Coordinates of C-alpha atoms in Angstrom, one line a residue:
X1 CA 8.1 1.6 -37.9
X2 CA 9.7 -1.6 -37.8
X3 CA 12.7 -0.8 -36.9
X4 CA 11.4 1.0 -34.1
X5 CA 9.3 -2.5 -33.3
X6 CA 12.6 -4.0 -33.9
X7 CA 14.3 -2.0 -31.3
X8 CA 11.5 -2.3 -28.8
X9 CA 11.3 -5.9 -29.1
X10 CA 14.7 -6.5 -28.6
X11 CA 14.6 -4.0 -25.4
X12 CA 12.1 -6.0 -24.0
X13 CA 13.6 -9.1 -24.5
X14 CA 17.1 -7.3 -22.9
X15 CA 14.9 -6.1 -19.4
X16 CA 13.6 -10.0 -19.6
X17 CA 17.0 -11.6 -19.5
X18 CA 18.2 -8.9 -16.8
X19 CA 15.1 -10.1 -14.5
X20 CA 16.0 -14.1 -14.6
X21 CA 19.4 -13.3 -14.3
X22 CA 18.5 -11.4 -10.7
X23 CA 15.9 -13.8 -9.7
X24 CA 19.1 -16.0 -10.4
X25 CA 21.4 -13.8 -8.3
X26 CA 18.9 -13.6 -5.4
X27 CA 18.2 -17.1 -5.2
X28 CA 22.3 -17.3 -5.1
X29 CA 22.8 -15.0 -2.8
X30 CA 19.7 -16.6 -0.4
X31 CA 20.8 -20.5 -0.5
X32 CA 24.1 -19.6 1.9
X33 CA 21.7 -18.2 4.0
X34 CA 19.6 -20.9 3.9
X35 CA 22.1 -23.1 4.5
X36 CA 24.0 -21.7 7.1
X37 CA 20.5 -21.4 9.1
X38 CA 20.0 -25.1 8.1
X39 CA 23.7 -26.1 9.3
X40 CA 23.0 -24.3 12.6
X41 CA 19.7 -25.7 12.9
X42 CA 20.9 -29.3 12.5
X43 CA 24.1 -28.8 14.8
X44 CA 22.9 -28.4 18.2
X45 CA 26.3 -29.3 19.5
X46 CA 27.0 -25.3 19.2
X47 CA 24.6 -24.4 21.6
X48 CA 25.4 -27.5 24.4
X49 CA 28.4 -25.3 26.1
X50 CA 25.7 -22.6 26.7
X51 CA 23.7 -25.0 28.7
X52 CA 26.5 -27.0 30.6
X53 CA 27.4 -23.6 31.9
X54 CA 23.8 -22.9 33.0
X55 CA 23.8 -25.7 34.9
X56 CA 27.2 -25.7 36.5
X57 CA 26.1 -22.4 37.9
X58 CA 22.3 -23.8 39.1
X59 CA 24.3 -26.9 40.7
X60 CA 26.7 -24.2 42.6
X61 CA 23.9 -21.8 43.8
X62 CA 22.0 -25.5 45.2
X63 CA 25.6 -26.2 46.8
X64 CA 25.3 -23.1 48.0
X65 CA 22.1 -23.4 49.3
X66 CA 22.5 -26.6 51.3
X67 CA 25.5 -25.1 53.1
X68 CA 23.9 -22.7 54.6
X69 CA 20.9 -24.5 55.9
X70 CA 23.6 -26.9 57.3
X71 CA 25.1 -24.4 58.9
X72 CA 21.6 -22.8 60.1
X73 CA 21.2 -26.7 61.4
X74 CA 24.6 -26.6 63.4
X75 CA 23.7 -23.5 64.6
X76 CA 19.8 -24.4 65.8
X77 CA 21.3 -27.9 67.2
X78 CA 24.0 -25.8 69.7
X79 CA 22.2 -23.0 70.3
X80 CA 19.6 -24.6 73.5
X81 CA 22.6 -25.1 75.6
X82 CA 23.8 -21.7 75.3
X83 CA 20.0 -20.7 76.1
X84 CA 18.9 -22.5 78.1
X85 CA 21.3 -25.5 80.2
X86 CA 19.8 -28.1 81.9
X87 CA 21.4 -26.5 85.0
X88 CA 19.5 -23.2 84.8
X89 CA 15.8 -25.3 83.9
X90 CA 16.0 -27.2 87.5
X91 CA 18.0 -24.7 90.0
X92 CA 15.1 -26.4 92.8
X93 CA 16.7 -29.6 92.5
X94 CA 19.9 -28.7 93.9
X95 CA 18.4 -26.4 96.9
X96 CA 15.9 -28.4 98.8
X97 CA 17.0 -29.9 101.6
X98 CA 17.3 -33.8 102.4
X99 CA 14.1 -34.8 103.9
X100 CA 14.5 -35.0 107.9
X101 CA 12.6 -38.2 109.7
X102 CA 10.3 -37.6 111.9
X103 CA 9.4 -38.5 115.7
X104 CA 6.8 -38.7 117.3
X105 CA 6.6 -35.7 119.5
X106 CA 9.4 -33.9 117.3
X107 CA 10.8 -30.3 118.2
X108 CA 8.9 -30.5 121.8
X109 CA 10.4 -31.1 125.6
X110 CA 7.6 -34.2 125.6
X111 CA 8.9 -37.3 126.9
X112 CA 8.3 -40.9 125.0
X113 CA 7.7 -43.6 126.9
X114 CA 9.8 -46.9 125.5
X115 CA 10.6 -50.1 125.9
X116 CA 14.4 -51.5 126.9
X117 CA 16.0 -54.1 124.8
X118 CA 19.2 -54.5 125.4
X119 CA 22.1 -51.9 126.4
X120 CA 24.8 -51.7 123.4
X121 CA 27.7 -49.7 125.1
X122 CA 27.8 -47.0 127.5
X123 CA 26.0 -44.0 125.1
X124 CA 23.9 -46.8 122.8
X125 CA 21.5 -48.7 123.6
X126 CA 18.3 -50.8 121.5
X127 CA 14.5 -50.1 122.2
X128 CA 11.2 -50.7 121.5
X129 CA 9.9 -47.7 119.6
X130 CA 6.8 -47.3 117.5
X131 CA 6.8 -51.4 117.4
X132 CA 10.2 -51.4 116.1
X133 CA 13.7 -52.3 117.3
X134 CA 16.0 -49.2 116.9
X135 CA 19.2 -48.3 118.3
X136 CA 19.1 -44.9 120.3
X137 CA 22.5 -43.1 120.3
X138 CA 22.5 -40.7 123.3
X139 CA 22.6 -37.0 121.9
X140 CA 26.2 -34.7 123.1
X141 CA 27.9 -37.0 125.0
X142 CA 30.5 -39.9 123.9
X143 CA 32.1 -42.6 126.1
X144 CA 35.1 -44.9 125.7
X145 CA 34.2 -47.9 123.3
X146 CA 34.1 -51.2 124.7
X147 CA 34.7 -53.7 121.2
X148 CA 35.2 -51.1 118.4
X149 CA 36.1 -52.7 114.9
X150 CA 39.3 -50.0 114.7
X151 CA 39.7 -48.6 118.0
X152 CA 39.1 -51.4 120.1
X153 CA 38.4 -51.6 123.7
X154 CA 38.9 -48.3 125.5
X155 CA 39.9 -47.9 129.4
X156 CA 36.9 -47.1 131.1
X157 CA 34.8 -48.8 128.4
X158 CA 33.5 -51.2 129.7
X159 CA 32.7 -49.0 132.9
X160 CA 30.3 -46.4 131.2
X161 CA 28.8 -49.9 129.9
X162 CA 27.9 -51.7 133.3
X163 CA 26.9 -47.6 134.7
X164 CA 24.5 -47.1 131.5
X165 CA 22.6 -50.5 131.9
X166 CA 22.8 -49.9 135.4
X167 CA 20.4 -46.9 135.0
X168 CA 18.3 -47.8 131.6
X169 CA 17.2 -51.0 134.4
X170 CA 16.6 -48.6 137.1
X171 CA 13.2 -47.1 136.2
X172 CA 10.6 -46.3 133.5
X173 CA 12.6 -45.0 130.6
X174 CA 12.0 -42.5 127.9
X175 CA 13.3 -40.3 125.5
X176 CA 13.2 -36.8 124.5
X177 CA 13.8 -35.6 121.1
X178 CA 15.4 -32.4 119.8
X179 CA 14.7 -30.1 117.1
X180 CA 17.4 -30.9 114.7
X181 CA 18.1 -34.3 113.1
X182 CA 16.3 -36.9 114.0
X183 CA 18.7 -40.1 113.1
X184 CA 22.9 -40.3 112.4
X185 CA 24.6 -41.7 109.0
X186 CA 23.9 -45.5 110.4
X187 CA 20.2 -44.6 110.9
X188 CA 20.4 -44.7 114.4
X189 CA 17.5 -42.3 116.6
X190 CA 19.5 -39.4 118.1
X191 CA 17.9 -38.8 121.9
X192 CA 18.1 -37.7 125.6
X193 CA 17.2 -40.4 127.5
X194 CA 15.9 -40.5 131.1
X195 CA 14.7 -43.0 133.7
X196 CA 12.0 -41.7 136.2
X197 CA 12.9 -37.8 134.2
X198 CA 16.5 -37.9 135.3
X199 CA 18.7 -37.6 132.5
X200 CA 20.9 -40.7 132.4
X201 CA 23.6 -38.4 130.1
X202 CA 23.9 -35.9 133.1
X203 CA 24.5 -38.9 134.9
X204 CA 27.3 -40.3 133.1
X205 CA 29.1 -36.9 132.6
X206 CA 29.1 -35.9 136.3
X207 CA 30.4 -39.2 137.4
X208 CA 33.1 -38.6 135.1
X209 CA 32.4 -41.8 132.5
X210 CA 31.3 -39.6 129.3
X211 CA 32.7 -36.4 127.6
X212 CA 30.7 -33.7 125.8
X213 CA 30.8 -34.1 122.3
X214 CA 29.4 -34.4 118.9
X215 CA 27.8 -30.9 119.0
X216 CA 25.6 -30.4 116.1
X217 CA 23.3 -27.2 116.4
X218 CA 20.4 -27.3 116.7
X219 CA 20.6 -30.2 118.2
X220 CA 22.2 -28.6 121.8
X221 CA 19.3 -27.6 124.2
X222 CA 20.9 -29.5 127.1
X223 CA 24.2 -28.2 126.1
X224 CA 24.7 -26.3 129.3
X225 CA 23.8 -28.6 131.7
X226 CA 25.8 -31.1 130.4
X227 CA 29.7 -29.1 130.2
X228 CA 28.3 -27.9 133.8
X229 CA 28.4 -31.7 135.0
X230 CA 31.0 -32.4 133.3
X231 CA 32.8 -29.9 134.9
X232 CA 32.3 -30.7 137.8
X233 CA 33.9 -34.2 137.2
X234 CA 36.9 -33.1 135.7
X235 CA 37.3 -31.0 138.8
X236 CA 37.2 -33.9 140.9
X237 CA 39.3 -35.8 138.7
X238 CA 36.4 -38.4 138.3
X239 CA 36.5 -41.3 135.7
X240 CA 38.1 -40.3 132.6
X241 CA 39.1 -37.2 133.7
X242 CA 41.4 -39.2 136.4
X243 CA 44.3 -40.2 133.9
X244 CA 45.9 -36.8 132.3
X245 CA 45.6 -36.3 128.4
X246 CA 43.4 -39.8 128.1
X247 CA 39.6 -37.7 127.4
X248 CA 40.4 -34.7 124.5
X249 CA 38.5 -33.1 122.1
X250 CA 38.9 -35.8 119.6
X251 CA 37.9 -38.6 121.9
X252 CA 39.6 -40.9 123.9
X253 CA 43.8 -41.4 123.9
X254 CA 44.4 -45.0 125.5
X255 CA 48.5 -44.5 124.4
X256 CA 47.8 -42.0 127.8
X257 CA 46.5 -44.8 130.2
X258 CA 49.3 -47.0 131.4
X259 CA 49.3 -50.4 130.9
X260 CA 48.4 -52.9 133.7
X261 CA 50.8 -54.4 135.9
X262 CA 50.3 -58.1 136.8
X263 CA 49.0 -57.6 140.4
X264 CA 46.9 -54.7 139.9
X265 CA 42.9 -54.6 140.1
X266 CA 43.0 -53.7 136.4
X267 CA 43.9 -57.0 135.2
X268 CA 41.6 -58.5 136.9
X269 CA 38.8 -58.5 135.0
X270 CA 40.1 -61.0 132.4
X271 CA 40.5 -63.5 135.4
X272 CA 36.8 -64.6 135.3
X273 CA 37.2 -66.0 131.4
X274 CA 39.6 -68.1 132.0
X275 CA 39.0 -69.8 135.3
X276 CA 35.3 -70.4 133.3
X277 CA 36.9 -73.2 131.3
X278 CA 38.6 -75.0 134.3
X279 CA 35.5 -76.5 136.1
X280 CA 34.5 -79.7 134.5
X281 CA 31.2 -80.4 136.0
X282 CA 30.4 -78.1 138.9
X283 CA 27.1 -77.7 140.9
X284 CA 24.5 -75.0 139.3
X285 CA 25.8 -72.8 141.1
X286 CA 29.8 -72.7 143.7
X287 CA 31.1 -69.9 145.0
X288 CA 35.0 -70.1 145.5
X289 CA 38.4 -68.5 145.3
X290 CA 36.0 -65.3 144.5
X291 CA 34.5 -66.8 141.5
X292 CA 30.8 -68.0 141.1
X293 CA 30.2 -70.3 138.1
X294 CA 26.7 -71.0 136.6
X295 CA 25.4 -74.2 134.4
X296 CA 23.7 -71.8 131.8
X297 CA 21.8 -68.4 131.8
X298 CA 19.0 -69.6 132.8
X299 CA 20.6 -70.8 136.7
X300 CA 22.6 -67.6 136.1
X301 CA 19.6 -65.1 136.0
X302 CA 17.9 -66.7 138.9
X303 CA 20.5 -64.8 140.9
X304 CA 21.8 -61.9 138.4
X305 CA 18.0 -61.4 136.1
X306 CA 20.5 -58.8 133.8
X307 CA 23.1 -60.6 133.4
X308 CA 26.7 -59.7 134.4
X309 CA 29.3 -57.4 132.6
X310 CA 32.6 -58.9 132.1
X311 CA 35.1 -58.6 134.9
X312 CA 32.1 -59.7 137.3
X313 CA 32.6 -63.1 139.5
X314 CA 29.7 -64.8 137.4
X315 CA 30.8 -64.0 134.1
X316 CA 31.8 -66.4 131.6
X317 CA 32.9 -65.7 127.9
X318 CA 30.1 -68.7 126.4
X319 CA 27.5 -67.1 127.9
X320 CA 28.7 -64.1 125.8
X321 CA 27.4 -64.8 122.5
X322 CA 27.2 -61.5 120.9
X323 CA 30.8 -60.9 122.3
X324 CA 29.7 -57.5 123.7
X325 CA 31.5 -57.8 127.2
X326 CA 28.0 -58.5 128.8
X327 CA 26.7 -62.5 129.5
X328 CA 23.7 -63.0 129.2
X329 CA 21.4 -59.7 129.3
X330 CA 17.6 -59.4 128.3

């Protein structure tokens, strides 16, 4: 029996030492563990490259991002002019008309009765119209210029002058409007005119000092009437129509008139200017060598209430102040 104690006992005491020696073992085998948990626990720097690389990426998608709204931008900023151009939102603004001035009695055959101021040349002239001074330029006819800026003084100038004043002084005057523009680029009223209802144009064409022009429809109801009369003086060789080649189509060719010789009645009219300055202290008024010489306008227009064109026996260049080849008109 007590050896089988003995045996027993020392069997038990054998598993014992086998048990610590595992607990031993185990706890061996578990500190690495442990420790390698703890190492990676308290080294974060393993894990940092996982993050940088989340965040490169994050930082390139945003990049990304921001592009492409930029480029939406670009395209939002450029796209109204392809839709819609300032051109194609007003297309009104470039079709309506200039606004035409209008007259008093405008598109109509009524006359208007005004007032004369002065006569300008032979196919302008100044009135009182709607209490305002305005400057009437006769509608299809022209007539040589009497003191133009680039042309000068034209043959027969100063002719269709002294004729035009001649008639504006004759009667009741008035003009008649057409249906077309009202004024010309230097604002001046475009109008038949007419003294007692003759038409002073007619007048000028069929005595052969005006030629038809400056035909802008509508602007042409007298048109016919007016290459009729002047017809008729071209015919007869009348005025203008007297020197070949001088009245064309573009106006008026003075190269075509000849010049003057000394004794002709052409040069004559510059006679009166100069034998103005030679009387020292005259009467009021002396009638000699074909010359008649006034103080002032005022003794002047007791005899002549118009005044005189130049080339007449009374005219004198001071009494000319507006240097229009007429001394001393209303």
């Amino acid at each position: 029996m007590k050896g089988l104690l003995t045996v027993i006992i020392g069997l038990l005491l054998v598993l014992a030492g086998c048990s610590g020696s595992f607990d031993e073992e185990e706890s061996i085998e578990k500190s690495p563990t442990e420790q390698v948990e703890t190492v990676e626990k308290d080294t974060p720097e393993e894990t940092a490259p996982e993050e940088d690389t989340s965040t490169v990426e994050i930082e390139e998608v945003e990049k990304e991002k921001v592009v492409k709204e930029e480029k939406k931008s670009e395209e939002t900023k450029t796209s109204p002019a392809i839709v819609a151009p300032p051109s194609e939102k007003k297309p009104a603004s470039t079709a309506k008309p200039a606004p035409v001035k209008k007259t008093e009695t405008s598109g109509t055959t009524a006359q208007v009765p005004v007032k004369l101021v002065k006569t300008i040349d032979g196919d302008t002239i100044k009135v009182l119209y709607n209490g305002q001074e305005i400057n009437v330029r006769y509608l299809l006819i022209d007539t040589p210029e009497t003191n133009h800026p680039r042309l000068g003084k034209q043959p027969f100038g100063d002719k269709a002058k002294e004729r035009n004043r001649q008639l504006v002084n004759s009667g009741a005057l008035t003009l008649e409007f057409d249906i077309g523009e009202r004024y010309d680029k230097y604002d001046r009223l475009l109008a038949y005119v007419y003294v007692d209802g003759k038409s002073v144009q007619k007048t000028l064409l069929a005595e052969g000092l005006a030629r038809v022009a400056y035909v802008y429809p509508p602007n042409t109801r007298h048109l016919t009437p007016f290459e009729e009369a002047q017809a008729s003086a071209k015919k007869k060789a009348l005025g203008i129509w007297s020197v070949e080649n001088y009245a064309t189509d573009s106006g008026f060719n003075s190269n075509a008139v000849p010049a003057p010789s000394a004794g002709s009645s052409a040069a004559k009219p510059k006679a009166p200017s100069v034998a103005a300055t030679k009387p020292a202290t005259p009467p009021s008024t002396n009638v000699s060598s074909g010359q008649e010489w006034f103080q002032n306008c005022t003794e002047l227009r007791k005899k002549y209430p118009n005044g005189v064109p130049q080339g007449h026996a009374a005219y004198q260049a001071k009494m000319d102040r507006d240097k229009d080849g007429y001394a001393c008109e209303r």
